[in-house]
PDB file of C-alpha atoms in Angstrom:
ATOM      1  CA  GLY A   1     120.257 123.028  82.809  1.00 34.00           C
ATOM      2  CA  GLU A   2     120.120 119.267  83.233  1.00 36.00           C
ATOM      3  CA  SER A   3     122.251 117.396  80.701  1.00 36.00           C
ATOM      4  CA  VAL A   4     119.583 114.887  79.700  1.00 38.00           C
ATOM      5  CA  GLY A   5     120.214 112.731  76.701  1.00 41.00           C
ATOM      6  CA  LEU A   6     123.773 113.616  75.764  1.00 49.00           C
ATOM      7  CA  HIS A   7     124.046 110.792  73.242  1.00 63.00           C
ATOM      8  CA  LEU A   8     120.488 110.483  72.045  1.00 81.00           C
ATOM      9  CA  PRO A   9     119.425 110.118  68.438  1.00 91.00           C
ATOM     10  CA  THR A  10     118.614 113.547  67.113  1.00 94.00           C
ATOM     11  CA  LEU A  11     116.021 114.741  64.653  1.00 96.00           C
ATOM     12  CA  SER A  12     116.661 118.170  63.155  1.00 97.00           C
ATOM     13  CA  VAL A  13     113.797 119.939  61.407  1.00 97.00           C
ATOM     14  CA  GLN A  14     113.139 123.374  60.051  1.00 98.00           C
ATOM     15  CA  GLU A  15     110.578 125.548  61.740  1.00 98.00           C
ATOM     16  CA  GLY A  16     107.209 125.014  60.108  1.00 98.00           C
ATOM     17  CA  ASP A  17     107.947 121.511  58.842  1.00 98.00           C
ATOM     18  CA  ASN A  18     106.289 118.401  60.211  1.00 98.00           C
ATOM     19  CA  SER A  19     108.252 116.125  62.560  1.00 97.00           C
ATOM     20  CA  ILE A  20     107.941 112.385  62.950  1.00 97.00           C
ATOM     21  CA  ILE A  21     109.511 110.673  65.943  1.00 97.00           C
ATOM     22  CA  ASN A  22     109.531 106.894  66.013  1.00 96.00           C
ATOM     23  CA  CYS A  23     109.615 104.372  68.818  1.00 95.00           C
ATOM     24  CA  ALA A  24     109.790 100.589  68.890  1.00 94.00           C
ATOM     25  CA  TYR A  25     108.276  98.982  71.958  1.00 92.00           C
ATOM     26  CA  SER A  26     109.146  95.625  73.363  1.00 86.00           C
ATOM     27  CA  ASN A  27     106.127  93.830  74.726  1.00 91.00           C
ATOM     28  CA  SER A  28     103.086  92.714  72.742  1.00 90.00           C
ATOM     29  CA  ALA A  29     101.069  92.657  76.004  1.00 90.00           C
ATOM     30  CA  SER A  30     101.478  96.409  76.524  1.00 92.00           C
ATOM     31  CA  ASP A  31      98.024  97.976  76.653  1.00 91.00           C
ATOM     32  CA  TYR A  32      98.678 101.707  76.849  1.00 95.00           C
ATOM     33  CA  PHE A  33     101.261 104.050  75.396  1.00 96.00           C
ATOM     34  CA  ILE A  34     102.292 107.601  76.186  1.00 96.00           C
ATOM     35  CA  TRP A  35     104.487 110.248  74.613  1.00 97.00           C
ATOM     36  CA  TYR A  36     106.297 112.651  76.922  1.00 97.00           C
ATOM     37  CA  LYS A  37     108.273 115.803  76.196  1.00 97.00           C
ATOM     38  CA  GLN A  38     111.194 116.717  78.422  1.00 96.00           C
ATOM     39  CA  GLU A  39     112.933 120.067  78.339  1.00 95.00           C
ATOM     40  CA  SER A  40     116.386 120.447  79.811  1.00 91.00           C
ATOM     41  CA  GLY A  41     116.369 120.436  83.599  1.00 90.00           C
ATOM     42  CA  LYS A  42     112.652 119.681  83.889  1.00 93.00           C
ATOM     43  CA  GLY A  43     110.414 116.716  84.497  1.00 95.00           C
ATOM     44  CA  PRO A  44     108.687 114.970  81.566  1.00 96.00           C
ATOM     45  CA  GLN A  45     105.470 116.542  80.372  1.00 96.00           C
ATOM     46  CA  PHE A  46     102.563 114.507  79.016  1.00 96.00           C
ATOM     47  CA  ILE A  47     101.817 115.071  75.311  1.00 97.00           C
ATOM     48  CA  ILE A  48      99.390 112.404  74.176  1.00 97.00           C
ATOM     49  CA  ASP A  49      98.415 108.826  74.911  1.00 96.00           C
ATOM     50  CA  ILE A  50      96.811 105.923  73.059  1.00 97.00           C
ATOM     51  CA  ARG A  51      95.317 102.633  74.178  1.00 95.00           C
ATOM     52  CA  SER A  52      96.045  99.359  72.460  1.00 94.00           C
ATOM     53  CA  ASN A  53      92.547  99.114  70.977  1.00 95.00           C
ATOM     54  CA  MET A  54      93.224 102.193  68.826  1.00 97.00           C
ATOM     55  CA  ASP A  55      95.476 102.829  65.815  1.00 97.00           C
ATOM     56  CA  LYS A  56      95.512 106.604  65.795  1.00 98.00           C
ATOM     57  CA  ARG A  57      94.797 109.490  68.102  1.00 98.00           C
ATOM     58  CA  GLN A  58      94.996 113.188  67.419  1.00 97.00           C
ATOM     59  CA  GLY A  59      95.587 116.125  69.684  1.00 95.00           C
ATOM     60  CA  GLN A  60      96.417 119.724  69.074  1.00 94.00           C
ATOM     61  CA  ARG A  61      99.178 119.664  66.416  1.00 97.00           C
ATOM     62  CA  VAL A  62     100.162 116.126  67.459  1.00 98.00           C
ATOM     63  CA  THR A  63      99.131 112.697  66.238  1.00 98.00           C
ATOM     64  CA  VAL A  64     100.137 109.327  67.627  1.00 98.00           C
ATOM     65  CA  LEU A  65     100.059 106.224  65.455  1.00 98.00           C
ATOM     66  CA  LEU A  66     100.195 102.712  66.845  1.00 97.00           C
ATOM     67  CA  ASN A  67     101.124  99.686  64.746  1.00 96.00           C
ATOM     68  CA  LYS A  68     100.735  96.643  66.938  1.00 94.00           C
ATOM     69  CA  THR A  69     101.765  94.231  64.189  1.00 94.00           C
ATOM     70  CA  VAL A  70     105.328  95.513  64.215  1.00 94.00           C
ATOM     71  CA  LYS A  71     105.245  97.002  67.722  1.00 94.00           C
ATOM     72  CA  HIS A  72     105.848 100.524  66.523  1.00 95.00           C
ATOM     73  CA  LEU A  73     104.687 103.874  67.826  1.00 96.00           C
ATOM     74  CA  SER A  74     105.151 107.253  66.192  1.00 97.00           C
ATOM     75  CA  LEU A  75     104.548 110.861  67.162  1.00 98.00           C
ATOM     76  CA  GLN A  76     103.814 113.364  64.461  1.00 98.00           C
ATOM     77  CA  ILE A  77     104.117 117.075  65.222  1.00 98.00           C
ATOM     78  CA  ALA A  78     102.599 119.423  62.673  1.00 98.00           C
ATOM     79  CA  ALA A  79     104.139 122.813  61.883  1.00 98.00           C
ATOM     80  CA  THR A  80     107.040 122.317  64.285  1.00 98.00           C
ATOM     81  CA  GLN A  81     107.909 125.380  66.354  1.00 97.00           C
ATOM     82  CA  PRO A  82     111.073 126.361  68.260  1.00 97.00           C
ATOM     83  CA  GLY A  83     109.237 125.616  71.505  1.00 96.00           C
ATOM     84  CA  ASP A  84     108.960 121.997  70.435  1.00 98.00           C
ATOM     85  CA  SER A  85     112.714 121.549  70.865  1.00 97.00           C
ATOM     86  CA  ALA A  86     113.149 118.956  73.604  1.00 97.00           C
ATOM     87  CA  VAL A  87     113.754 115.265  74.219  1.00 96.00           C
ATOM     88  CA  TYR A  88     110.749 113.062  73.448  1.00 97.00           C
ATOM     89  CA  PHE A  89     110.155 109.745  75.172  1.00 95.00           C
ATOM     90  CA  CYS A  90     107.699 107.011  74.411  1.00 95.00           C
ATOM     91  CA  ALA A  91     106.507 104.782  77.242  1.00 95.00           C
ATOM     92  CA  GLU A  92     104.575 101.508  77.231  1.00 94.00           C
ATOM     93  CA  ASN A  93     102.412 100.344  80.103  1.00 92.00           C
ATOM     94  CA  ILE A  94     102.540  96.748  81.159  1.00 88.00           C
ATOM     95  CA  PHE A  95     101.237  95.393  84.437  1.00 83.00           C
ATOM     96  CA  ASP A  96     100.669  98.948  85.766  1.00 82.00           C
ATOM     97  CA  LYS A  97     104.264  99.999  85.201  1.00 88.00           C
ATOM     98  CA  LEU A  98     105.638 102.291  82.537  1.00 91.00           C
ATOM     99  CA  ILE A  99     108.720 101.271  80.568  1.00 92.00           C
ATOM    100  CA  PHE A 100     110.441 104.208  78.901  1.00 92.00           C
ATOM    101  CA  GLY A 101     112.404 104.339  75.691  1.00 90.00           C
ATOM    102  CA  THR A 102     115.756 106.095  75.609  1.00 87.00           C
ATOM    103  CA  GLY A 103     114.370 109.200  73.903  1.00 93.00           C
ATOM    104  CA  THR A 104     114.892 111.270  70.764  1.00 95.00           C
ATOM    105  CA  ARG A 105     116.159 114.817  70.760  1.00 95.00           C
ATOM    106  CA  LEU A 106     114.194 117.166  68.492  1.00 97.00           C
ATOM    107  CA  GLN A 107     116.050 120.257  67.305  1.00 97.00           C
ATOM    108  CA  VAL A 108     114.139 122.959  65.479  1.00 97.00           C
ATOM    109  CA  PHE A 109     116.101 125.476  63.440  1.00 95.00           C
ATOM    110  CA  PRO A 110     114.808 128.663  61.833  1.00 91.00           C
TER     111      PRO A 110
ATOM    112  CA  ASP B   1      97.065 124.676  91.975  1.00 54.00           C
ATOM    113  CA  GLY B   2      97.134 120.889  91.779  1.00 64.00           C
ATOM    114  CA  GLY B   3     100.495 119.326  91.164  1.00 94.00           C
ATOM    115  CA  ILE B   4     103.464 117.325  92.256  1.00 97.00           C
ATOM    116  CA  THR B   5     106.433 118.950  93.948  1.00 97.00           C
ATOM    117  CA  GLN B   6     109.945 117.800  94.636  1.00 97.00           C
ATOM    118  CA  SER B   7     112.511 119.420  96.837  1.00 92.00           C
ATOM    119  CA  PRO B   8     115.204 120.487  96.732  1.00 93.00           C
ATOM    120  CA  LYS B   9     115.982 121.068  93.045  1.00 94.00           C
ATOM    121  CA  TYR B  10     119.715 120.551  93.610  1.00 96.00           C
ATOM    122  CA  LEU B  11     121.275 118.481  96.388  1.00 95.00           C
ATOM    123  CA  PHE B  12     124.924 117.881  97.202  1.00 95.00           C
ATOM    124  CA  ARG B  13     126.202 115.204  99.565  1.00 93.00           C
ATOM    125  CA  LYS B  14     129.421 113.579 100.585  1.00 93.00           C
ATOM    126  CA  GLU B  15     129.992 109.925  99.837  1.00 93.00           C
ATOM    127  CA  GLY B  16     128.849 107.683 102.683  1.00 92.00           C
ATOM    128  CA  GLN B  17     125.910 109.869 103.743  1.00 93.00           C
ATOM    129  CA  ASN B  18     122.285 108.944 103.387  1.00 95.00           C
ATOM    130  CA  VAL B  19     120.044 111.569 101.799  1.00 96.00           C
ATOM    131  CA  THR B  20     116.261 111.861 101.546  1.00 96.00           C
ATOM    132  CA  LEU B  21     114.467 113.375  98.573  1.00 97.00           C
ATOM    133  CA  SER B  22     111.007 114.799  99.088  1.00 97.00           C
ATOM    134  CA  CYS B  23     107.974 114.227  96.852  1.00 98.00           C
ATOM    135  CA  GLU B  24     104.496 115.593  97.555  1.00 98.00           C
ATOM    136  CA  GLN B  25     101.335 115.541  95.435  1.00 98.00           C
ATOM    137  CA  ASN B  26      97.921 117.145  95.924  1.00 97.00           C
ATOM    138  CA  LEU B  27      96.269 115.435  92.955  1.00 95.00           C
ATOM    139  CA  ASN B  28      94.627 112.790  95.142  1.00 95.00           C
ATOM    140  CA  HIS B  29      96.440 110.096  93.190  1.00 95.00           C
ATOM    141  CA  ASP B  30      96.710 106.640  94.650  1.00 95.00           C
ATOM    142  CA  ALA B  31      99.956 105.657  92.953  1.00 96.00           C
ATOM    143  CA  MET B  32     103.367 107.277  93.254  1.00 97.00           C
ATOM    144  CA  TYR B  33     106.660 106.408  91.596  1.00 97.00           C
ATOM    145  CA  TRP B  34     110.364 107.184  91.785  1.00 98.00           C
ATOM    146  CA  TYR B  35     112.584 107.127  88.725  1.00 98.00           C
ATOM    147  CA  ARG B  36     116.232 107.694  88.108  1.00 97.00           C
ATOM    148  CA  GLN B  37     117.484 109.338  84.923  1.00 95.00           C
ATOM    149  CA  ASP B  38     121.070 109.267  83.672  1.00 92.00           C
ATOM    150  CA  PRO B  39     122.364 111.050  80.538  1.00 83.00           C
ATOM    151  CA  GLY B  40     121.607 109.150  77.344  1.00 74.00           C
ATOM    152  CA  GLN B  41     119.126 106.852  79.049  1.00 80.00           C
ATOM    153  CA  GLY B  42     115.432 106.732  79.630  1.00 86.00           C
ATOM    154  CA  LEU B  43     113.795 106.698  83.034  1.00 94.00           C
ATOM    155  CA  ARG B  44     114.374 103.669  85.212  1.00 95.00           C
ATOM    156  CA  LEU B  45     111.926 102.719  87.942  1.00 96.00           C
ATOM    157  CA  ILE B  46     113.298 102.587  91.497  1.00 98.00           C
ATOM    158  CA  TYR B  47     110.197 102.051  93.661  1.00 98.00           C
ATOM    159  CA  TYR B  48     106.471 102.511  93.352  1.00 97.00           C
ATOM    160  CA  SER B  49     103.486 102.536  95.656  1.00 97.00           C
ATOM    161  CA  GLN B  50      99.826 102.016  94.818  1.00 95.00           C
ATOM    162  CA  ILE B  51      98.415 102.428  98.308  1.00 96.00           C
ATOM    163  CA  VAL B  52      99.410 103.900 101.644  1.00 97.00           C
ATOM    164  CA  ASN B  53     101.764 101.721 103.706  1.00 97.00           C
ATOM    165  CA  ASP B  54     102.617  99.518 100.742  1.00 97.00           C
ATOM    166  CA  PHE B  55     105.297  99.771  98.064  1.00 97.00           C
ATOM    167  CA  GLN B  56     107.131  97.555  95.595  1.00 97.00           C
ATOM    168  CA  LYS B  57     110.638  97.454  94.198  1.00 97.00           C
ATOM    169  CA  GLY B  58     111.202  98.574  90.661  1.00 96.00           C
ATOM    170  CA  ASP B  59     114.036  97.600  88.371  1.00 94.00           C
ATOM    171  CA  ILE B  60     116.871  99.319  90.270  1.00 96.00           C
ATOM    172  CA  ALA B  61     115.829  99.340  93.951  1.00 97.00           C
ATOM    173  CA  GLU B  62     119.206  98.332  95.417  1.00 97.00           C
ATOM    174  CA  GLY B  63     120.654 101.086  97.610  1.00 97.00           C
ATOM    175  CA  TYR B  64     117.346 102.947  97.912  1.00 98.00           C
ATOM    176  CA  SER B  65     114.484 102.934 100.385  1.00 98.00           C
ATOM    177  CA  VAL B  66     111.033 104.543 100.483  1.00 98.00           C
ATOM    178  CA  SER B  67     108.059 105.014 102.772  1.00 98.00           C
ATOM    179  CA  ARG B  68     104.399 105.787 102.128  1.00 98.00           C
ATOM    180  CA  GLU B  69     102.865 106.880 105.403  1.00 98.00           C
ATOM    181  CA  LYS B  70     100.529 109.401 103.756  1.00 97.00           C
ATOM    182  CA  LYS B  71      98.777 109.357 100.415  1.00 98.00           C
ATOM    183  CA  GLU B  72     100.307 112.707  99.500  1.00 98.00           C
ATOM    184  CA  SER B  73     103.930 111.902 100.298  1.00 98.00           C
ATOM    185  CA  PHE B  74     106.471 109.380  98.978  1.00 98.00           C
ATOM    186  CA  PRO B  75     110.012 110.248 100.147  1.00 98.00           C
ATOM    187  CA  LEU B  76     113.024 108.447  98.693  1.00 98.00           C
ATOM    188  CA  THR B  77     116.193 107.785 100.704  1.00 98.00           C
ATOM    189  CA  VAL B  78     119.396 107.251  98.797  1.00 97.00           C
ATOM    190  CA  THR B  79     121.579 105.211 101.116  1.00 95.00           C
ATOM    191  CA  SER B  80     125.340 104.904 101.253  1.00 92.00           C
ATOM    192  CA  ALA B  81     124.925 101.423  99.733  1.00 91.00           C
ATOM    193  CA  GLN B  82     123.960 102.945  96.369  1.00 93.00           C
ATOM    194  CA  LYS B  83     127.183 102.675  94.378  1.00 91.00           C
ATOM    195  CA  ASN B  84     126.529 105.421  91.859  1.00 93.00           C
ATOM    196  CA  PRO B  85     123.985 107.823  93.378  1.00 95.00           C
ATOM    197  CA  THR B  86     124.707 110.916  91.282  1.00 96.00           C
ATOM    198  CA  ALA B  87     121.710 111.278  88.957  1.00 97.00           C
ATOM    199  CA  PHE B  88     118.503 113.167  88.229  1.00 97.00           C
ATOM    200  CA  TYR B  89     115.632 111.798  90.321  1.00 98.00           C
ATOM    201  CA  LEU B  90     112.034 112.126  89.205  1.00 98.00           C
ATOM    202  CA  CYS B  91     108.889 111.489  91.181  1.00 98.00           C
ATOM    203  CA  ALA B  92     105.544 110.831  89.520  1.00 97.00           C
ATOM    204  CA  SER B  93     101.965 110.074  90.478  1.00 97.00           C
ATOM    205  CA  SER B  94      98.902 108.700  88.746  1.00 95.00           C
ATOM    206  CA  SER B  95      95.352 107.526  89.206  1.00 92.00           C
ATOM    207  CA  ILE B  96      94.987 103.787  88.905  1.00 87.00           C
ATOM    208  CA  GLN B  97      91.294 103.003  89.235  1.00 82.00           C
ATOM    209  CA  GLY B  98      89.854 102.236  85.830  1.00 76.00           C
ATOM    210  CA  GLY B  99      93.259 102.934  84.281  1.00 78.00           C
ATOM    211  CA  PRO B 100      95.979 102.816  83.193  1.00 81.00           C
ATOM    212  CA  TYR B 101      96.486 106.557  83.009  1.00 86.00           C
ATOM    213  CA  GLU B 102      99.348 108.929  82.394  1.00 90.00           C
ATOM    214  CA  GLN B 103     101.839 109.621  85.123  1.00 94.00           C
ATOM    215  CA  TYR B 104     102.349 113.219  86.174  1.00 96.00           C
ATOM    216  CA  PHE B 105     105.946 114.150  86.918  1.00 97.00           C
ATOM    217  CA  GLY B 106     107.510 116.541  89.347  1.00 97.00           C
ATOM    218  CA  PRO B 107     110.330 118.926  88.379  1.00 97.00           C
ATOM    219  CA  GLY B 108     113.058 116.549  89.579  1.00 97.00           C
ATOM    220  CA  THR B 109     115.967 116.663  92.021  1.00 97.00           C
ATOM    221  CA  ARG B 110     119.521 116.659  90.793  1.00 96.00           C
ATOM    222  CA  LEU B 111     121.665 114.770  93.328  1.00 97.00           C
ATOM    223  CA  THR B 112     125.439 115.068  93.230  1.00 96.00           C
ATOM    224  CA  VAL B 113     127.540 112.889  95.528  1.00 95.00           C
ATOM    225  CA  THR B 114     131.265 113.525  95.808  1.00 92.00           C
TER     226      THR B 114
END
């Protein structure tokens, strides 16, 4: 498969635990944020998004929190499963362009 | 099925040759994007287009060229002027009216130049 993220920060969690992946964004003018999941050798897959007028948004087993004061975004995954193992990227939208973070590798062990 | 396709999945070229990567979408999206991804890094924007027959440079456009003759298609040419072309290339598309919205990604093309 594609060797994406060889030197990424890694979060290791046990199956069934909750995972929290953090992201610091750079521009206070960013108005929209997205979390993507990327499995080895594949294109990024949309997980959840949030607009700058919100603090929290929930999806199925995932929650995104936005703290504009400190320019921080987090992704919470409940009851982490082996299929959640991947690299997770946050992205901020500014002037109709997405700027991506470097990613965090999530490893789920039994 | 609606989606975005890239071909081929793997591509090998000799140094000094130009190569064109294909990207097609049937999502009726106005905007299309090309990114480059290297190990340990996030995605970096090469070119993007928000309307047919118009496109803009991204952060790393040098050594690349694009065209947008049809709404559905946004091919990327990696020219011999690109100093380090070996990478994973990702194409994406999105709606833009009333947005911003998420970008949908294709499966990617792994280009190896030797």
